Tab-separated table of C-alpha atoms in Angstrom:
chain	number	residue	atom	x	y	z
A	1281	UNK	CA	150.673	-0.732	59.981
A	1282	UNK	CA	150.807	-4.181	58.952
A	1283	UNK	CA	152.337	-5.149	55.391
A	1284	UNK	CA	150.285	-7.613	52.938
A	1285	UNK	CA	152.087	-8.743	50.189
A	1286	UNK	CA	148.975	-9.731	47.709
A	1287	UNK	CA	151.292	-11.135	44.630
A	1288	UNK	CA	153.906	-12.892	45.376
A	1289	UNK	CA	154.769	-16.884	44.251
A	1290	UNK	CA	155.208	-20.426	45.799
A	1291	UNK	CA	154.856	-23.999	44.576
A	1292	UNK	CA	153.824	-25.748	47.303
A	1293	UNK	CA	156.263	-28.779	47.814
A	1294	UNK	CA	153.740	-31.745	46.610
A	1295	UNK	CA	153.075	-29.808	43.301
A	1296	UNK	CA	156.372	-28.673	42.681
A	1297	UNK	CA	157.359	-32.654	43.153
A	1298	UNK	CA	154.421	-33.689	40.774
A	1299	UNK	CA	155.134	-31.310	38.066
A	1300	UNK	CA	159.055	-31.543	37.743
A	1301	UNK	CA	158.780	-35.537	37.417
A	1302	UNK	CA	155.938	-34.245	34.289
A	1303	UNK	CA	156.119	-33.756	30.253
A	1304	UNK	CA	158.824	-30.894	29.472
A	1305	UNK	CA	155.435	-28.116	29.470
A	1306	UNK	CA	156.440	-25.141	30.520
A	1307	UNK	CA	160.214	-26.436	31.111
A	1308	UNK	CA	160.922	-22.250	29.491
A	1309	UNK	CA	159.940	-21.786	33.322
A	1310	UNK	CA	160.808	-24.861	35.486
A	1311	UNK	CA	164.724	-24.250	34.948
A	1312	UNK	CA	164.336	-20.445	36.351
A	1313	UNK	CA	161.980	-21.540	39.338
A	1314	UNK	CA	164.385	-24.986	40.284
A	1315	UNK	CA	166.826	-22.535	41.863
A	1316	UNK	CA	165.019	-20.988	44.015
A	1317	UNK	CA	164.338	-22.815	47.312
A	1318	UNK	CA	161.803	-20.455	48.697
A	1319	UNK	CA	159.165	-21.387	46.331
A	1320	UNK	CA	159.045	-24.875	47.563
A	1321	UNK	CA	160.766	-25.185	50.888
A	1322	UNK	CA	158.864	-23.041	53.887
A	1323	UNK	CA	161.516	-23.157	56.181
A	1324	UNK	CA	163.310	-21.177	53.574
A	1325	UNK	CA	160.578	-18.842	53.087
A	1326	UNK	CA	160.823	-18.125	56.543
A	1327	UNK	CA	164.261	-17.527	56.287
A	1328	UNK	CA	163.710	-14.778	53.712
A	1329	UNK	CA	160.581	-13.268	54.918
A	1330	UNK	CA	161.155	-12.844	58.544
A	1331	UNK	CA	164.022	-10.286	57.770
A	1332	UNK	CA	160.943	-8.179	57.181
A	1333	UNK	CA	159.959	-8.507	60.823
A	1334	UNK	CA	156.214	-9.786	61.737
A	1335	UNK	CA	154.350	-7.051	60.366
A	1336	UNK	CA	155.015	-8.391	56.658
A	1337	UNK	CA	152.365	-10.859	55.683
A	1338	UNK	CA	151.801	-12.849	52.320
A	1339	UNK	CA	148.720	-13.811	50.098
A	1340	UNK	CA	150.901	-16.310	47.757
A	1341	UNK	CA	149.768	-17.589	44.647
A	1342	UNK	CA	150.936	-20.548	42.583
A	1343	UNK	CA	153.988	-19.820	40.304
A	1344	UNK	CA	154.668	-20.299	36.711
A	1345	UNK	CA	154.423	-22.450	34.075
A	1346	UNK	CA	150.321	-22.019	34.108
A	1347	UNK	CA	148.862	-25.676	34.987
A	1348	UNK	CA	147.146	-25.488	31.287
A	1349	UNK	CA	150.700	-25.181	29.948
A	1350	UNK	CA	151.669	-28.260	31.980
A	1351	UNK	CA	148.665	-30.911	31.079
A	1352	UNK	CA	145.897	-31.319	28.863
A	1353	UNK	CA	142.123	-30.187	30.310
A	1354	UNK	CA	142.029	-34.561	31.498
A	1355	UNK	CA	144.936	-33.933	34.140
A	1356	UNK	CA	144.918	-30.363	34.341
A	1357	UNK	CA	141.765	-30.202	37.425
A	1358	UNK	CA	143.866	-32.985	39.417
A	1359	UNK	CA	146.888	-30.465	39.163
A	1360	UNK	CA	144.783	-27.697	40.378
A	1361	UNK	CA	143.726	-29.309	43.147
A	1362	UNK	CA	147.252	-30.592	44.449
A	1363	UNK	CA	148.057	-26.863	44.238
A	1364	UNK	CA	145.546	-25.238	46.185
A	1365	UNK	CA	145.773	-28.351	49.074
A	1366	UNK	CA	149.017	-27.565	49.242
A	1367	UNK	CA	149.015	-23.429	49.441
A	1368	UNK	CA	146.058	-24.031	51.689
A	1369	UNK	CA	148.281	-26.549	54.575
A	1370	UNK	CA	150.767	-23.858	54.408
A	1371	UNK	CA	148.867	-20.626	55.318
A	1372	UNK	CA	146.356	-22.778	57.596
A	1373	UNK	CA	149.328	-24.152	59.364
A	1374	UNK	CA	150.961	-20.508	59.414
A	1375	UNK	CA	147.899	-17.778	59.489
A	1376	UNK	CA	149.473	-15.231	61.113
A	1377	UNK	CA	152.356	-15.035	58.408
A	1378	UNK	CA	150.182	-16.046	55.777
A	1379	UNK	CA	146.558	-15.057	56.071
A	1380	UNK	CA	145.142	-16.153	52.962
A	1381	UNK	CA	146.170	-17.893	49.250
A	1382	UNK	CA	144.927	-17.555	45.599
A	1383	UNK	CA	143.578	-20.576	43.807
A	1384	UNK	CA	145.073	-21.747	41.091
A	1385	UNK	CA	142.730	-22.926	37.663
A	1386	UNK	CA	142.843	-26.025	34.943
A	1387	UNK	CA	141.595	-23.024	32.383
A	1388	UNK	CA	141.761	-25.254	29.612
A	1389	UNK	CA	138.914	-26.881	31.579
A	1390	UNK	CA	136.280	-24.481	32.388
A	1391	UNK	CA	133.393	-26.972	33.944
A	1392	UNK	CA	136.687	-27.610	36.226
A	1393	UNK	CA	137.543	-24.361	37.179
A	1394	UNK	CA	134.278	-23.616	37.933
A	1395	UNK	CA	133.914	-26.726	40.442
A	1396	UNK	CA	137.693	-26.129	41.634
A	1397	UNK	CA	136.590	-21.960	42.268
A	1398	UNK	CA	133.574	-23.958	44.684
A	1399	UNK	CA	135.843	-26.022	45.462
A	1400	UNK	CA	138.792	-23.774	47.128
A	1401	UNK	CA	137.322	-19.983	47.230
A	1402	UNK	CA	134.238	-21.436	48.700
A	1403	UNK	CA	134.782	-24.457	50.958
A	1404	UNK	CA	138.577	-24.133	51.817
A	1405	UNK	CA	138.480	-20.212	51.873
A	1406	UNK	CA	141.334	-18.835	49.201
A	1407	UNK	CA	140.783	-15.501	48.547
A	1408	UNK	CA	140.546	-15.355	45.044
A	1409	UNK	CA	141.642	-16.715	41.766
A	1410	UNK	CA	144.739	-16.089	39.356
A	1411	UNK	CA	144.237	-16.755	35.831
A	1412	UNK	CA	146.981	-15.684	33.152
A	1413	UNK	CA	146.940	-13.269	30.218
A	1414	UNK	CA	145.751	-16.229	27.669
A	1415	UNK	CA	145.162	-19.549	27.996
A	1416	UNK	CA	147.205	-21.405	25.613
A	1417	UNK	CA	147.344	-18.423	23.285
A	1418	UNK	CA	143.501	-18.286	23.246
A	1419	UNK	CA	142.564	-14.613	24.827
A	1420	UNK	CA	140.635	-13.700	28.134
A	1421	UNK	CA	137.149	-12.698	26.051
A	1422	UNK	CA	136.556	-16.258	24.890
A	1423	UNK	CA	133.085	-16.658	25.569
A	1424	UNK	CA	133.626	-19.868	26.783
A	1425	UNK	CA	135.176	-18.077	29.851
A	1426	UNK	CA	133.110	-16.264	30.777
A	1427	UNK	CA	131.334	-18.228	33.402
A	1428	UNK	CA	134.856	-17.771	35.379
A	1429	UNK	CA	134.209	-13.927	35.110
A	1430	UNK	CA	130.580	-14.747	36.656
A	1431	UNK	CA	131.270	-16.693	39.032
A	1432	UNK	CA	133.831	-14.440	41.006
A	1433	UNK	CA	131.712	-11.501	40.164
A	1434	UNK	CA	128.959	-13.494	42.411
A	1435	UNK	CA	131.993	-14.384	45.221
A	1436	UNK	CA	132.817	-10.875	44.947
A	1437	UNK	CA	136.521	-11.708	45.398
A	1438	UNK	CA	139.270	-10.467	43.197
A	1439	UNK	CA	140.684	-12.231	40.045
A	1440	UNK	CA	144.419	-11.843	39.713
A	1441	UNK	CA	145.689	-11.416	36.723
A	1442	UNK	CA	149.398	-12.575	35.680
A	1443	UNK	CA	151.176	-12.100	32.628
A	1444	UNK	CA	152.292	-15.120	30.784
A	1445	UNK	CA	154.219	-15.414	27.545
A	1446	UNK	CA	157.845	-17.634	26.599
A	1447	UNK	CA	160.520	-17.180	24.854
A	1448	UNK	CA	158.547	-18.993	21.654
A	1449	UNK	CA	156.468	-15.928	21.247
A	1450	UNK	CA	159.271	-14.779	18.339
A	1451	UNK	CA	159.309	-10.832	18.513
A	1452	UNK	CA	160.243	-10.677	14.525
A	1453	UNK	CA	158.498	-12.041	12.120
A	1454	UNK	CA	161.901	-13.834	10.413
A	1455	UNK	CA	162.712	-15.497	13.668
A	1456	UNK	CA	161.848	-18.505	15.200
A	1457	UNK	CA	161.750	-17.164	18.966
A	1458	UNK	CA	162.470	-14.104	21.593
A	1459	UNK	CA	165.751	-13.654	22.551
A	1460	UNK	CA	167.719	-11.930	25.492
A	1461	UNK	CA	164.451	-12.022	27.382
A	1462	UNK	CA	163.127	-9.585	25.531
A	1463	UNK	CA	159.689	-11.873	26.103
A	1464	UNK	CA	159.886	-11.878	29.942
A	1465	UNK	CA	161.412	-8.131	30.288
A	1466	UNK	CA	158.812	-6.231	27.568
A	1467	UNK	CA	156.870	-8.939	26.339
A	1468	UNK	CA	154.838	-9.806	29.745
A	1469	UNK	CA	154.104	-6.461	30.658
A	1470	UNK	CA	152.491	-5.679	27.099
A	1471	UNK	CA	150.605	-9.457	27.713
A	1472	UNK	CA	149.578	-7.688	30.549
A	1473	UNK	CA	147.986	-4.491	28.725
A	1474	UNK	CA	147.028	-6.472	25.655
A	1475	UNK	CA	144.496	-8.705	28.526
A	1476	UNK	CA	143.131	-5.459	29.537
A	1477	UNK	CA	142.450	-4.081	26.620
A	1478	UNK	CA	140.345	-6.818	25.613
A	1479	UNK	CA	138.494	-7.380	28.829
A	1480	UNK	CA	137.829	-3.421	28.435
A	1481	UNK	CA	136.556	-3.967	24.796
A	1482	UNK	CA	134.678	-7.166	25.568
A	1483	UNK	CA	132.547	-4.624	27.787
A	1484	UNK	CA	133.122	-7.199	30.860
A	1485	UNK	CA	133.114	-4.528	33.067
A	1486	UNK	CA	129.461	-3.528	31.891
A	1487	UNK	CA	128.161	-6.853	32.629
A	1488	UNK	CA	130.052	-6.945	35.647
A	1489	UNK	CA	130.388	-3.353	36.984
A	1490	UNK	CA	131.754	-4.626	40.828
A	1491	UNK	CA	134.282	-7.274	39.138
A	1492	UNK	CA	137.574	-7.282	41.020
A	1493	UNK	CA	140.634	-7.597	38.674
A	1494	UNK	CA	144.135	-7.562	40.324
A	1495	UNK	CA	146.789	-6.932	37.742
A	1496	UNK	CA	150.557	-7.669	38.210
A	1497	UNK	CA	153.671	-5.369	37.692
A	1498	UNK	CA	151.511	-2.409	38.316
A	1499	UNK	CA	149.079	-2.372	35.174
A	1500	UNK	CA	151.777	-3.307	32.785
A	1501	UNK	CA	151.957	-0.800	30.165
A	1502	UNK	CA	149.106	1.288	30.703
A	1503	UNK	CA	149.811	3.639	33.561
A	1504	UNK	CA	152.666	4.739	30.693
A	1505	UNK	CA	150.936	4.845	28.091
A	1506	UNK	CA	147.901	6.758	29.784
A	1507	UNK	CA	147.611	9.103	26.460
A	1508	UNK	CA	147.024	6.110	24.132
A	1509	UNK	CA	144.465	4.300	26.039
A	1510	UNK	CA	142.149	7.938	26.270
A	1511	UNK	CA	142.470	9.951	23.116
A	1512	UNK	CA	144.130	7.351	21.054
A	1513	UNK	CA	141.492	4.216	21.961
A	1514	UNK	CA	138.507	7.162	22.116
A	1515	UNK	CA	139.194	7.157	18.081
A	1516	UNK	CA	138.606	3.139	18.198
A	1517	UNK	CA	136.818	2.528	14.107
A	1518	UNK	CA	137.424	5.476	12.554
A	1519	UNK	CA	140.719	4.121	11.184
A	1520	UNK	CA	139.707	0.610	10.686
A	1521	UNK	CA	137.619	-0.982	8.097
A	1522	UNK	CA	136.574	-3.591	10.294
A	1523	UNK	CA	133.071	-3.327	10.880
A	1524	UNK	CA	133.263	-5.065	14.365
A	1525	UNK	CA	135.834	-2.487	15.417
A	1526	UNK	CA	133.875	0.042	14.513
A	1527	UNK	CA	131.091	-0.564	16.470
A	1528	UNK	CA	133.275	-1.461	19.780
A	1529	UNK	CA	132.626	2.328	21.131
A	1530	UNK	CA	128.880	2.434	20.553
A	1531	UNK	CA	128.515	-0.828	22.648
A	1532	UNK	CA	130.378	-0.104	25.674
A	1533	UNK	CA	128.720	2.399	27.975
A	1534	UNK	CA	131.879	4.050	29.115
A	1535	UNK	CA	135.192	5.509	27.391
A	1536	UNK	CA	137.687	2.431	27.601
A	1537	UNK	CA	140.031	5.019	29.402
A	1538	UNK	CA	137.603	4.719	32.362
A	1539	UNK	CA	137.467	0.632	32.341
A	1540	UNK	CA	141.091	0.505	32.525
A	1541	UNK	CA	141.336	2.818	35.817
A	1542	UNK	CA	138.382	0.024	36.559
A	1543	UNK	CA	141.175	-2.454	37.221
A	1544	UNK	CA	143.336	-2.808	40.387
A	1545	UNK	CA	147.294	-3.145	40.526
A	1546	UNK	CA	150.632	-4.008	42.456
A	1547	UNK	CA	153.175	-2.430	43.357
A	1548	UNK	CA	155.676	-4.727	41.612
A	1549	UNK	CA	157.920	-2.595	39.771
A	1550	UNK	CA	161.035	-4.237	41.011
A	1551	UNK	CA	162.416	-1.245	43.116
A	1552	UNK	CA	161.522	1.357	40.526
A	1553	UNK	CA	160.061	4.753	42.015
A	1554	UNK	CA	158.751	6.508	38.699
A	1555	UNK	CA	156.871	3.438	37.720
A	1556	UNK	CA	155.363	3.116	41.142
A	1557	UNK	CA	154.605	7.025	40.675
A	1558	UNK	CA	153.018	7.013	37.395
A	1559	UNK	CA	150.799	3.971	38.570
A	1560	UNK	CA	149.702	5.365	41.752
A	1561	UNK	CA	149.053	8.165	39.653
A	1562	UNK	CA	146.650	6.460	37.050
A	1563	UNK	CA	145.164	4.104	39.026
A	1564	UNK	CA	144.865	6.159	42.948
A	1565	UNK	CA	145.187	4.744	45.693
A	1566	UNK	CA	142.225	2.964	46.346
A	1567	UNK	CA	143.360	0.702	43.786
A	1568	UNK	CA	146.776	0.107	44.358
A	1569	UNK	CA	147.888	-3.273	46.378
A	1570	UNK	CA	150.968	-3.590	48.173
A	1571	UNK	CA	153.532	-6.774	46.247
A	1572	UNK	CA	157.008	-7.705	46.082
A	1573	UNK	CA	156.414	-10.497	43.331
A	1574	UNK	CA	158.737	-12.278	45.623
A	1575	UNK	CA	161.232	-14.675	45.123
A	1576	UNK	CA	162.810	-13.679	41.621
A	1577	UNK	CA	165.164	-11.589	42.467
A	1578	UNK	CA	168.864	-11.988	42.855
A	1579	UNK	CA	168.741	-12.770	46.437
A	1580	UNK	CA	166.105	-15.548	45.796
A	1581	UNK	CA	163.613	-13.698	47.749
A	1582	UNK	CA	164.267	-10.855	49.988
A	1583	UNK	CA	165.773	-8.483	47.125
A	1584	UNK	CA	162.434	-7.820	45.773
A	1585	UNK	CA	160.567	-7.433	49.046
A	1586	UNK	CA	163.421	-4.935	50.502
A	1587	UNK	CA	163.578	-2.588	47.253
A	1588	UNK	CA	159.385	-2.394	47.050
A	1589	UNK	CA	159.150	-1.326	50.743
A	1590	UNK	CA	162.348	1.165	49.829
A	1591	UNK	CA	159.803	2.500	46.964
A	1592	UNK	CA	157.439	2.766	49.377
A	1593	UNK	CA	158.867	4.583	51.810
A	1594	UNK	CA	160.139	7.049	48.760
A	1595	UNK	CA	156.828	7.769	46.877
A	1596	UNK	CA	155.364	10.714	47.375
A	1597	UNK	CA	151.958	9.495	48.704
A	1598	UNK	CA	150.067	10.849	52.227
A	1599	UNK	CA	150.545	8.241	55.188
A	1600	UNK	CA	146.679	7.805	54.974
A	1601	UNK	CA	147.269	6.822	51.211
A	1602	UNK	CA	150.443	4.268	52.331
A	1603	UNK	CA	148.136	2.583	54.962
A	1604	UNK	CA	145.492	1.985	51.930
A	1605	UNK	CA	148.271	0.338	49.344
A	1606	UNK	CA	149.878	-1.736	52.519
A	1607	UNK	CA	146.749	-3.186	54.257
A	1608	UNK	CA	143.376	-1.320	53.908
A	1609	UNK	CA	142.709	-2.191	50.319
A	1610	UNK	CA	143.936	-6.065	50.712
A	1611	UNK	CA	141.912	-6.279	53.632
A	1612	UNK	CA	138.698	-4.641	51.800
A	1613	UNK	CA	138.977	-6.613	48.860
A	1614	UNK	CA	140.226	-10.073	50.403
A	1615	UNK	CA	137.743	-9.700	52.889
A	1616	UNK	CA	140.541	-10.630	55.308
């Protein structure tokens, strides 16, 4: 069976150029992502990806810092569309490696992301969008984004949804910032559950029941924490004063334990076998997508890839179920 890797990164050499020679945005990210030649450089991809032999395949999508991060919503659509020329010349000019990208967004420009979504999902063929868990600390169910929601409801291609938070997000009140990368190691997998929640509670998924939402790093939290988003959200209001919270239940016309297991996720656990368990496990196998979340590992971009096909070949899931999380369900949902 063939091997698509659905979330992994690159910064495709003309961006990468254009947004190092920028403002110091997102600089929290440009110093990890400098070192990394395989991000920018596709010989060097090569060089890491056919270890894997032929049968592994990528769907990249654009790296970190988010392109609202790095410009304001004048510059921010020209960005975008540097990006997604550039991912696009690399898996035309390599389809059999590469057999598809995700377009990247100006979300602090929605009449832009809207045009750039026509624009790249449906003249130059990307196979779906990644937004990130806020856009400049405003959240997902912003009724101004809707239409971004709508729009790839009506493509019917997924939305992939990456975590994004820096080390200025302090995690004490008394302190001016996150340290030991406590914000990258806990902090982006709770942005990660935080953006589901309030999708779920925004009752998105009632106004868009088919809505494709690809999350990263295997759900974040949630799998875990299965117990608190059933019983523990079921009891939503009745230990809140908040009148709005207390009328979140009687809106939606499901338990929010069954729009989370609404979402789809990665396998990007970084090598870790009980956390690819207990995800499989919440969200089954038809929702379950085969990534590395390649190139941030030690190796600069093989370690990743090597330790999530170990986990594969270690979970305890059928062959039929394997063949699902490694090609069928990227090739159902990609419409590759």
């Amino acid at each position: 069976m063939q091997k698509i890797d659905i979330f992994n990164h690159i910064l495709p050499k003309p961006y990468f150029d254009k947004i190092t020679s920028m403002s110091e945005g997102g600089a929290y990210m440009m110093k990890r992502v400098s070192a990394i030649p395989m991000l920018y450089d596709v010989d060097a991809r090569f060089e890491k990806i056919d270890q894997f032999g032929e049968d592994y395949k990528q769907v990249f999508s654009l790296n970190l810092p988010p392109i609202e991060v790095v410009a304001g919503p004048e510059d921010s659509p020209e960005l975008a569309q540097i990006a997604n020329d550039g991912m696009a010349e690399v898996a035309n000019k390599y389809p059999d490696r590469f057999p598809g990208y995700v377009a990247a967004l100006p979300m602090n420009n929605v009449q832009a992301s809207l045009d750039e979504i026509d624009r790249a999902v449906g003249k130059m063929g990307a196979r779906g969008i990644q937004i990130f868990t806020n856009v400049n600390g405003r959240a997902l169910d912003d009724p101004e984004l809707l239409p971004i929601f709508e729009k790839m409801a009506d493509y019917d291609l997924p939305i992939w949804l990456h975590p994004t938070r820096s080390a200025e997000f302090a995690d004490y009140t008394d302190e001016a910032r996150s340290w030991y990368d406590m914000w990258w190691a806990f902090g982006w997998p709770y942005e990660t559950s935080v953006a589901m929640g309030r999708i779920v509670m925004s009752g998105l998924f009632d106004k868009f029941p088919d809505i494709k939402i690809i999350t990263h790093h295997l759900g974040g939290m949630v799998p875990f924490f299965e117990g608190r988003v059933g019983p523990g959200l079921d009891q939503l209001g009745r230990r809140s004063d908040d009148p709005h919270e207390a009328g979140t239940l009687a809106r939606l016309e499901k338990r929010p334990y069954d729009y989370f297991r609404m979402f789809y996720a990665d396998t990007a656990t970084f090598g870790s076998i009980p956390a690819t368990e207990c995800g499989l496990a919440f969200f089954g196998a038809d929702h379950v997508l085969f990534a590395s979340d390649a190139p941030f590992d030690p190796e600069k971009g093989s370690g990743y890839i090597r330790s999530t096909l170990s986990v594969m070949d270690g979970i305890t899931a059928s062959i039929e179920d394997k063949e699902k999380i490694y090609e069928l369900n990227a090739r159902k949902l990609l419409k590759l």
